[in-house]
Tab-separated table of C-alpha atoms in Angstrom:
chain	number	residue	atom	x	y	z
A	1	MET	CA	70.991	177.341	197.216
A	2	LYS	CA	71.293	180.925	196.795
A	3	ASN	CA	74.847	181.226	197.222
A	4	ARG	CA	75.479	178.320	194.562
A	5	GLY	CA	73.004	179.943	192.073
A	6	ALA	CA	70.363	178.316	190.105
A	7	THR	CA	71.798	177.865	186.657
A	8	LEU	CA	71.724	174.097	186.543
A	9	PRO	CA	68.034	173.664	187.495
A	10	TYR	CA	67.066	176.640	185.331
A	11	SER	CA	69.055	175.112	182.441
A	12	VAL	CA	66.889	172.152	182.812
A	13	LEU	CA	63.917	173.881	182.396
A	14	GLN	CA	65.039	175.700	179.200
A	15	ALA	CA	66.072	172.492	177.907
A	16	LEU	CA	62.709	171.031	178.290
A	17	ILE	CA	60.814	174.213	177.163
A	18	TRP	CA	62.893	174.430	173.891
A	19	GLY	CA	63.099	170.737	173.316
A	20	GLU	CA	59.407	170.526	173.236
A	21	TYR	CA	59.173	173.510	170.898
A	22	GLY	CA	61.504	171.411	168.521
A	23	PHE	CA	59.049	168.592	168.659
A	24	LEU	CA	55.604	170.100	168.959
A	25	MET	CA	55.580	173.573	167.286
A	26	SER	CA	58.481	173.278	164.494
A	27	TYR	CA	56.224	170.066	163.496
A	28	SER	CA	52.939	171.392	164.124
A	29	ASN	CA	52.137	172.455	160.344
A	30	PRO	CA	53.199	168.960	158.931
A	31	TRP	CA	50.972	167.147	161.747
A	32	LEU	CA	47.999	169.426	160.975
A	33	THR	CA	48.515	169.061	157.144
A	34	GLU	CA	49.881	165.671	156.717
A	35	ARG	CA	48.196	163.750	159.649
A	36	VAL	CA	44.845	165.676	159.949
A	37	GLY	CA	44.687	166.786	156.298
A	38	LEU	CA	44.319	170.405	156.792
A	39	THR	CA	45.309	173.022	153.982
A	40	ASP	CA	48.216	175.230	154.648
A	41	SER	CA	45.844	178.005	155.254
A	42	VAL	CA	43.395	176.521	157.577
A	43	ALA	CA	46.406	174.949	159.633
A	44	GLY	CA	47.728	178.340	159.846
A	45	VAL	CA	44.377	179.770	161.002
A	46	VAL	CA	44.241	176.942	163.733
A	47	LEU	CA	47.696	177.654	164.980
A	48	ALA	CA	46.959	181.170	164.932
A	49	ILE	CA	44.157	180.554	166.967
A	50	ALA	CA	46.261	178.862	169.590
A	51	THR	CA	48.715	181.688	169.525
A	52	ALA	CA	45.902	184.289	169.943
A	53	VAL	CA	44.727	182.332	173.028
A	54	ALA	CA	48.002	182.228	174.566
A	55	PHE	CA	48.557	185.891	173.926
A	56	LEU	CA	45.446	186.741	175.762
A	57	LEU	CA	46.157	184.371	178.473
A	58	GLN	CA	49.546	185.957	179.569
A	59	PRO	CA	48.481	189.480	180.464
A	60	LEU	CA	45.682	187.855	182.303
A	61	ILE	CA	47.594	185.359	184.256
A	62	THR	CA	50.279	188.204	184.925
A	63	ALA	CA	47.350	190.298	186.353
A	64	VAL	CA	46.205	187.380	188.699
A	65	ALA	CA	49.860	186.649	189.720
A	66	ASP	CA	50.585	190.491	190.613
A	67	ARG	CA	47.400	190.628	192.613
A	68	THR	CA	47.764	187.475	194.534
A	69	ARG	CA	51.437	187.131	194.563
A	70	VAL	CA	51.201	183.465	193.500
A	71	ASP	CA	54.413	181.435	193.057
A	72	LEU	CA	55.487	181.436	189.408
A	73	ARG	CA	56.393	177.697	189.777
A	74	ARG	CA	52.930	176.967	190.380
A	75	VAL	CA	51.816	178.838	187.052
A	76	LEU	CA	54.289	176.832	185.082
A	77	LEU	CA	53.088	173.691	186.804
A	78	VAL	CA	49.762	174.027	185.933
A	79	PHE	CA	50.212	174.727	182.389
A	80	GLY	CA	52.682	171.882	182.241
A	81	VAL	CA	50.160	169.241	183.360
A	82	CYS	CA	47.646	170.874	180.622
A	83	ASN	CA	50.221	170.488	178.015
A	84	ALA	CA	51.207	167.029	178.751
A	85	GLY	CA	47.226	166.163	179.038
A	86	PHE	CA	46.261	167.739	175.741
A	87	ALA	CA	49.441	166.502	174.022
A	88	VAL	CA	48.391	162.963	174.844
A	89	LEU	CA	44.689	163.305	173.961
A	90	ALA	CA	45.405	164.801	170.542
A	91	PRO	CA	46.337	161.585	168.603
A	92	LEU	CA	43.727	159.571	170.751
A	93	LEU	CA	40.927	161.443	169.440
A	94	SER	CA	39.441	161.934	165.804
A	95	GLY	CA	38.341	164.870	163.803
A	96	TYR	CA	37.644	168.299	165.458
A	97	GLY	CA	38.482	166.706	168.937
A	98	SER	CA	41.935	165.981	167.830
A	99	VAL	CA	42.377	169.509	166.398
A	100	VAL	CA	41.128	171.226	169.682
A	101	ALA	CA	43.278	169.019	171.998
A	102	PHE	CA	46.442	169.709	169.703
A	103	THR	CA	45.568	173.501	169.558
A	104	ALA	CA	45.209	173.418	173.469
A	105	ALA	CA	48.625	171.694	173.923
A	106	CYS	CA	50.108	174.619	171.669
A	107	VAL	CA	48.449	177.027	173.794
A	108	SER	CA	50.004	175.914	176.845
A	109	LEU	CA	53.413	175.233	175.528
A	110	GLN	CA	53.441	178.997	174.353
A	111	VAL	CA	53.038	180.297	177.792
A	112	PHE	CA	56.150	178.679	179.192
A	113	PRO	CA	58.736	181.155	177.825
A	114	SER	CA	57.340	184.302	179.506
A	115	PHE	CA	56.935	182.982	182.888
A	116	SER	CA	60.152	180.913	182.888
A	117	ASN	CA	61.914	184.460	181.612
A	118	ALA	CA	60.137	186.239	184.397
A	119	LEU	CA	61.139	183.405	187.051
A	120	GLY	CA	64.826	183.667	185.964
A	121	MET	CA	64.800	187.492	186.115
A	122	GLN	CA	63.139	187.301	189.616
A	123	CYS	CA	66.198	185.036	190.679
A	124	ILE	CA	68.762	187.293	189.213
A	125	ARG	CA	67.147	190.531	190.675
A	126	GLY	CA	66.509	188.757	194.108
A	127	GLY	CA	70.497	187.852	194.121
A	128	THR	CA	70.523	184.514	193.088
A	129	PRO	CA	72.975	183.981	190.240
A	130	ILE	CA	71.756	182.670	187.151
A	131	ASN	CA	73.881	182.653	183.671
A	132	PHE	CA	70.713	183.113	181.429
A	133	GLY	CA	72.687	182.996	178.358
A	134	LEU	CA	74.073	179.629	179.210
A	135	ALA	CA	70.620	178.263	180.203
A	136	ARG	CA	69.094	179.544	177.139
A	137	GLY	CA	71.869	178.210	174.946
A	138	ILE	CA	71.214	174.750	176.413
A	139	GLY	CA	67.703	175.313	175.446
A	140	SER	CA	68.879	175.885	171.899
A	141	ILE	CA	70.893	172.666	172.028
A	142	PHE	CA	67.950	170.745	172.938
A	143	PHE	CA	65.575	172.598	170.407
A	144	GLY	CA	68.127	171.575	167.550
A	145	ILE	CA	68.429	167.871	168.692
A	146	CYS	CA	64.722	167.641	168.944
A	147	CYS	CA	64.285	169.243	165.630
A	148	ARG	CA	66.611	166.557	164.091
A	149	VAL	CA	65.214	163.542	166.125
A	150	GLU	CA	61.585	164.323	165.157
A	151	PRO	CA	61.740	163.197	161.571
A	152	LEU	CA	63.315	160.053	162.617
A	153	LEU	CA	60.343	159.312	165.203
A	154	THR	CA	57.795	160.208	162.557
A	155	SER	CA	59.483	157.994	159.910
A	156	ALA	CA	59.437	155.090	162.367
A	157	PHE	CA	56.039	155.595	164.186
A	158	GLY	CA	54.308	158.042	162.215
A	159	MET	CA	53.127	161.839	162.744
A	160	ASP	CA	51.491	160.856	165.989
A	161	ALA	CA	54.990	160.796	167.442
A	162	VAL	CA	54.843	164.732	167.158
A	163	PRO	CA	52.324	165.080	170.062
A	164	PHE	CA	53.473	161.877	172.070
A	165	SER	CA	57.056	163.031	172.146
A	166	SER	CA	55.945	166.487	173.252
A	167	ALA	CA	53.812	164.798	176.219
A	168	VAL	CA	57.065	163.065	177.412
A	169	LEU	CA	58.928	166.366	177.829
A	170	ALA	CA	55.969	168.264	179.300
A	171	ALA	CA	55.768	165.567	182.108
A	172	LEU	CA	59.607	165.727	182.443
A	173	PHE	CA	59.159	169.745	182.698
A	174	CYS	CA	56.466	169.360	185.470
A	175	ALA	CA	59.124	167.150	187.508
A	176	ALA	CA	61.753	169.604	186.841
A	177	ILE	CA	59.461	172.526	188.124
A	178	LEU	CA	58.511	170.605	191.276
A	179	ARG	CA	62.287	170.131	191.943
A	180	PHE	CA	63.003	173.666	191.246
A	181	PRO	CA	64.737	175.373	194.403
A	182	LYS	CA	62.142	176.872	196.567
A	183	GLY	CA	62.768	180.481	197.519
A	184	THR	CA	65.404	181.308	195.091
A	185	HIS	CA	62.875	183.666	193.367
A	186	LEU	CA	60.744	184.663	196.396
A	187	GLU	CA	62.836	187.335	197.560
A	188	ALA	CA	63.147	189.150	194.317
A	189	GLU	CA	60.148	191.478	194.413
A	190	GLN	CA	60.359	193.341	197.711
A	191	ALA	CA	59.971	196.977	195.973
A	192	GLY	CA	56.333	197.483	196.458
A	193	ARG	CA	53.225	196.471	194.385
A	194	PRO	CA	53.369	196.275	190.736
A	195	ASP	CA	51.658	198.963	188.654
A	196	GLY	CA	48.721	198.233	186.410
A	197	ALA	CA	48.631	198.008	182.753
A	198	GLY	CA	47.895	201.661	182.033
A	199	ALA	CA	50.334	202.910	184.864
A	200	PHE	CA	52.933	200.713	183.349
A	201	PHE	CA	52.654	201.878	179.757
A	202	ARG	CA	52.333	205.722	180.902
A	203	LEU	CA	55.465	205.250	182.681
A	204	HIS	CA	57.251	203.273	179.839
A	205	ARG	CA	55.954	204.949	176.615
A	206	SER	CA	58.664	204.081	174.352
A	207	PHE	CA	58.501	200.599	175.698
A	208	ALA	CA	55.104	200.106	173.846
A	209	VAL	CA	56.640	201.216	170.442
A	210	LEU	CA	59.511	198.749	171.055
A	211	LEU	CA	57.251	195.941	171.618
A	212	VAL	CA	55.246	196.617	168.215
A	213	GLY	CA	59.035	196.488	166.738
A	214	VAL	CA	59.421	193.103	168.450
A	215	ILE	CA	56.164	191.787	166.920
A	216	LEU	CA	57.300	192.802	163.633
A	217	LEU	CA	60.509	191.116	164.026
A	218	TYR	CA	58.751	187.905	165.347
A	219	ILE	CA	56.591	187.870	162.510
A	220	GLY	CA	59.445	187.286	160.122
A	221	HIS	CA	61.418	184.804	162.384
A	222	ASN	CA	58.501	182.806	163.291
A	223	ALA	CA	56.958	182.671	159.730
A	224	LEU	CA	60.666	181.281	158.607
A	225	SER	CA	60.421	178.872	161.384
A	226	ASN	CA	57.085	177.597	161.117
A	227	CYS	CA	56.930	177.469	157.306
A	228	MET	CA	60.368	175.819	157.091
A	229	PHE	CA	58.762	172.479	155.748
A	230	ARG	CA	57.056	174.566	152.741
A	231	ILE	CA	60.403	176.518	152.525
A	232	ALA	CA	62.334	173.133	152.035
A	233	GLN	CA	59.799	172.124	149.366
A	234	PHE	CA	60.409	175.401	147.747
A	235	LYS	CA	64.041	174.921	147.661
A	236	LEU	CA	63.843	171.257	146.440
A	237	PRO	CA	60.818	171.149	144.294
A	238	ALA	CA	61.329	167.128	143.378
A	239	ALA	CA	61.765	166.182	147.086
A	240	SER	CA	59.470	163.793	148.654
A	241	ALA	CA	57.522	164.880	151.982
A	242	ASP	CA	60.045	162.795	153.893
A	243	GLU	CA	63.107	164.338	152.104
A	244	ALA	CA	61.665	167.996	152.632
A	245	SER	CA	61.163	167.015	156.345
A	246	ALA	CA	64.613	165.905	156.768
A	247	VAL	CA	65.916	169.027	155.029
A	248	GLN	CA	63.769	170.960	157.391
A	249	GLY	CA	65.004	169.285	160.572
A	250	THR	CA	68.692	169.655	159.342
A	251	ALA	CA	68.225	173.513	158.723
A	252	LEU	CA	66.359	174.161	162.151
A	253	MET	CA	69.347	172.230	163.873
A	254	ILE	CA	71.952	174.343	162.216
A	255	ALA	CA	70.037	177.407	163.011
A	256	ALA	CA	69.866	176.037	166.569
A	257	LEU	CA	73.303	175.076	167.032
A	258	CYS	CA	74.722	178.450	165.549
A	259	GLU	CA	72.894	180.205	168.470
A	260	LEU	CA	75.226	178.632	171.123
A	261	PRO	CA	78.344	180.388	171.170
A	262	VAL	CA	76.730	183.919	171.255
A	263	MET	CA	74.335	182.714	174.205
A	264	PHE	CA	76.927	181.164	176.043
A	265	LEU	CA	79.236	184.017	175.954
A	266	PHE	CA	76.528	186.736	176.088
A	267	THR	CA	77.227	187.993	179.809
A	268	ARG	CA	80.827	188.617	178.664
A	269	LEU	CA	79.754	190.405	175.560
A	270	VAL	CA	77.376	192.584	177.532
A	271	ARG	CA	79.960	193.675	179.885
A	272	ARG	CA	81.836	195.146	176.834
A	273	ILE	CA	78.976	196.522	174.741
A	274	ARG	CA	75.459	197.746	176.175
A	275	CYS	CA	72.730	195.199	175.732
A	276	ASP	CA	70.594	197.703	173.648
A	277	VAL	CA	73.440	198.066	171.040
A	278	TRP	CA	73.277	194.069	170.842
A	279	LEU	CA	69.395	194.277	170.522
A	280	VAL	CA	69.642	196.538	167.360
A	281	VAL	CA	72.560	194.202	165.962
A	282	SER	CA	70.501	191.244	166.584
A	283	ALA	CA	67.444	192.723	164.781
A	284	LEU	CA	69.656	193.465	161.709
A	285	PHE	CA	70.782	189.795	161.511
A	286	MET	CA	67.361	188.482	161.786
A	287	THR	CA	66.332	190.266	158.861
A	288	LEU	CA	69.212	189.275	156.952
A	289	ARG	CA	68.118	185.604	157.622
A	290	LEU	CA	65.096	186.148	155.867
A	291	ILE	CA	66.857	187.720	152.758
A	292	PHE	CA	69.419	184.885	152.446
A	293	THR	CA	66.888	182.162	152.886
A	294	LEU	CA	65.136	183.805	149.827
A	295	VAL	CA	67.810	184.309	147.613
A	296	LEU	CA	70.481	181.480	148.376
A	297	PRO	CA	69.513	178.459	146.103
A	298	GLY	CA	68.952	174.563	147.082
A	299	ALA	CA	69.303	172.822	150.149
A	300	TRP	CA	72.821	174.206	150.851
A	301	GLY	CA	71.694	177.682	150.621
A	302	LEU	CA	68.874	177.159	152.826
A	303	TYR	CA	71.572	175.699	155.436
A	304	LEU	CA	74.043	178.748	154.878
A	305	GLY	CA	71.334	181.364	155.470
A	306	GLN	CA	70.633	179.851	158.950
A	307	LEU	CA	74.202	180.735	159.965
A	308	THR	CA	72.972	184.205	160.639
A	309	GLN	CA	71.153	183.006	163.419
A	310	SER	CA	73.999	183.228	165.435
A	311	MET	CA	74.161	186.911	165.514
A	312	GLY	CA	70.320	187.070	164.838
A	313	PHE	CA	67.705	185.209	167.023
A	314	ALA	CA	70.650	183.933	169.287
A	315	LEU	CA	71.538	187.668	170.368
A	316	PHE	CA	67.915	188.848	170.220
A	317	ALA	CA	66.270	186.070	172.457
A	318	VAL	CA	68.914	186.795	175.063
A	319	SER	CA	69.211	190.767	174.783
A	320	THR	CA	65.719	191.428	174.868
A	321	VAL	CA	65.253	189.782	178.211
A	322	TYR	CA	68.345	191.470	179.730
A	323	TYR	CA	67.057	194.692	178.286
A	324	VAL	CA	63.907	194.406	179.761
A	325	GLY	CA	65.278	193.342	182.798
A	326	SER	CA	67.435	196.580	182.868
A	327	VAL	CA	65.102	199.274	181.944
A	328	ILE	CA	62.032	198.025	183.885
A	329	GLU	CA	61.926	198.691	187.638
A	330	GLN	CA	62.036	195.931	189.775
A	331	ARG	CA	58.285	195.976	190.987
A	332	ASN	CA	57.338	195.327	187.336
A	333	VAL	CA	59.902	192.973	186.220
A	334	VAL	CA	57.403	190.044	185.979
A	335	LYS	CA	54.777	192.344	183.903
A	336	GLY	CA	57.763	193.652	181.698
A	337	GLN	CA	58.751	190.146	180.833
A	338	THR	CA	55.284	188.789	180.230
A	339	TYR	CA	54.560	191.773	177.885
A	340	LEU	CA	57.829	190.833	176.124
A	341	GLY	CA	56.570	187.268	175.846
A	342	ALA	CA	53.243	188.511	174.761
A	343	ALA	CA	54.582	190.395	171.703
A	344	ASN	CA	56.571	187.205	170.780
A	345	THR	CA	53.465	185.309	170.802
A	346	MET	CA	51.628	188.097	168.947
A	347	GLY	CA	54.409	187.937	166.370
A	348	ASN	CA	53.986	184.247	166.003
A	349	LEU	CA	50.169	184.704	165.950
A	350	LEU	CA	50.427	186.955	162.812
A	351	ALA	CA	53.106	184.739	161.224
A	352	TYR	CA	50.595	181.822	161.512
A	353	LEU	CA	47.980	183.952	160.077
A	354	ILE	CA	49.877	185.300	156.961
A	355	GLY	CA	52.269	182.625	156.584
A	356	GLY	CA	49.959	179.913	155.317
A	357	ILE	CA	47.797	182.527	153.427
A	358	LEU	CA	50.889	184.110	151.731
A	359	ILE	CA	52.169	180.789	150.660
A	360	ASP	CA	48.821	179.568	149.116
A	361	GLY	CA	48.471	183.134	147.578
A	362	ILE	CA	51.824	184.326	146.182
A	363	GLY	CA	54.015	181.397	146.884
A	364	THR	CA	56.882	180.531	149.493
A	365	GLY	CA	59.223	183.164	147.743
A	366	GLY	CA	56.705	185.825	148.052
A	367	MET	CA	56.055	184.990	151.834
A	368	LEU	CA	59.792	185.329	152.440
A	369	LEU	CA	59.914	188.563	150.715
A	370	THR	CA	57.024	190.054	152.536
A	371	CYS	CA	58.229	188.932	155.926
A	372	GLY	CA	61.554	190.391	155.080
A	373	ILE	CA	60.076	193.919	154.579
A	374	VAL	CA	57.928	193.518	157.812
A	375	SER	CA	61.238	192.771	159.573
A	376	ALA	CA	63.059	195.663	158.317
A	377	LEU	CA	60.248	197.960	159.678
A	378	GLY	CA	60.653	196.169	163.145
A	379	VAL	CA	64.176	196.987	163.023
A	380	LEU	CA	63.451	200.682	162.382
A	381	LEU	CA	61.159	200.751	165.356
A	382	LEU	CA	63.672	199.335	167.610
A	383	ILE	CA	66.147	201.805	166.607
A	384	LEU	CA	63.673	204.724	167.268
A	385	SER	CA	62.223	203.361	170.612
A	386	LYS	CA	65.228	201.691	172.413
A	387	GLU	CA	66.613	203.271	175.791
A	388	ARG	CA	70.232	203.714	176.489
A	389	VAL	CA	71.041	200.943	179.279
A	390	GLN	CA	73.244	202.446	181.832
A	391	GLN	CA	73.662	199.159	183.807
A	392	THR	CA	72.601	195.728	182.641
A	393	VAL	CA	71.081	193.583	185.273
A	394	GLY	CA	73.339	190.559	186.117
A	395	ALA	CA	76.095	191.473	184.088
């Protein structure tokens, strides 16, 4: 399998992870507000708690994995089983039990990206070819499809379709992990025992600043995506909940589909221009997406604003993984990717905390403006802290 590469099975993992994000995370706010009856602020706090737990879990799991050299497939399998189980329980329980189970499903799902990225980089650095951009692009296809399909499912079966559809993909993810080629990633880390957290950040001081910039950028990105239902209502004040949900699904699908060309072609792009340059370009376009979403009117304005996703998050999601894989030494590749994923999670956490509060306090327009300013600060930190990449791994 090593000579043939692992792009196909890795693409299946990415498709199932991001497809479930389209089902569960993109519709978590409507499920909590419309089905459970929480306010936007309370729903934001609940989702922030889920994200905070996921943020804390990632470095802890990484520390255990570093000490025990545990197979990353086992880590992903454990969380896949937990994710499926809690997603099934959420609609079967009532009251606080339902909220707790749904929160636990969100926690386990948010662990997937960090460790799947680390698994991919282990394969690449161990000599197993993977076209990460292609695999991640396929993930975006499934995210877009699931975002568009979910309103149809909720219209037909009610809001409980959100956790049930998520559970189906989680079960398929577990099956895909079990069939992921054994040994493709086991040869990757032969360069010594990983550094501890303190030694790691003493060795990579600028990386800590870059992670803060990533957090700020993900606040804006995740606030926009998580609150797309309210943004759709902001653009169309007279729309019903079903109409706003349909606009939400279409906007998220457009954003996801715009990611595909850049993700599919990233390995060619990075051979021409360094990945650290693409990192800054993508951060600029992530900020532009917030600005355009704010100022362009109506549903079509919302749709047009999502076109910036092609040079924004699409580039950012891939270039950050390649950047970390290129500037962090081989023995610390899992730790570097996990810290990157934790920064994403922290950005999501803060987005949940401030998104609903800002919408309740100063309105959806005020939320978009505030997040645009925060995102611009993230761009500045990235520019100041990035290292020049001499050779991009896997390019």
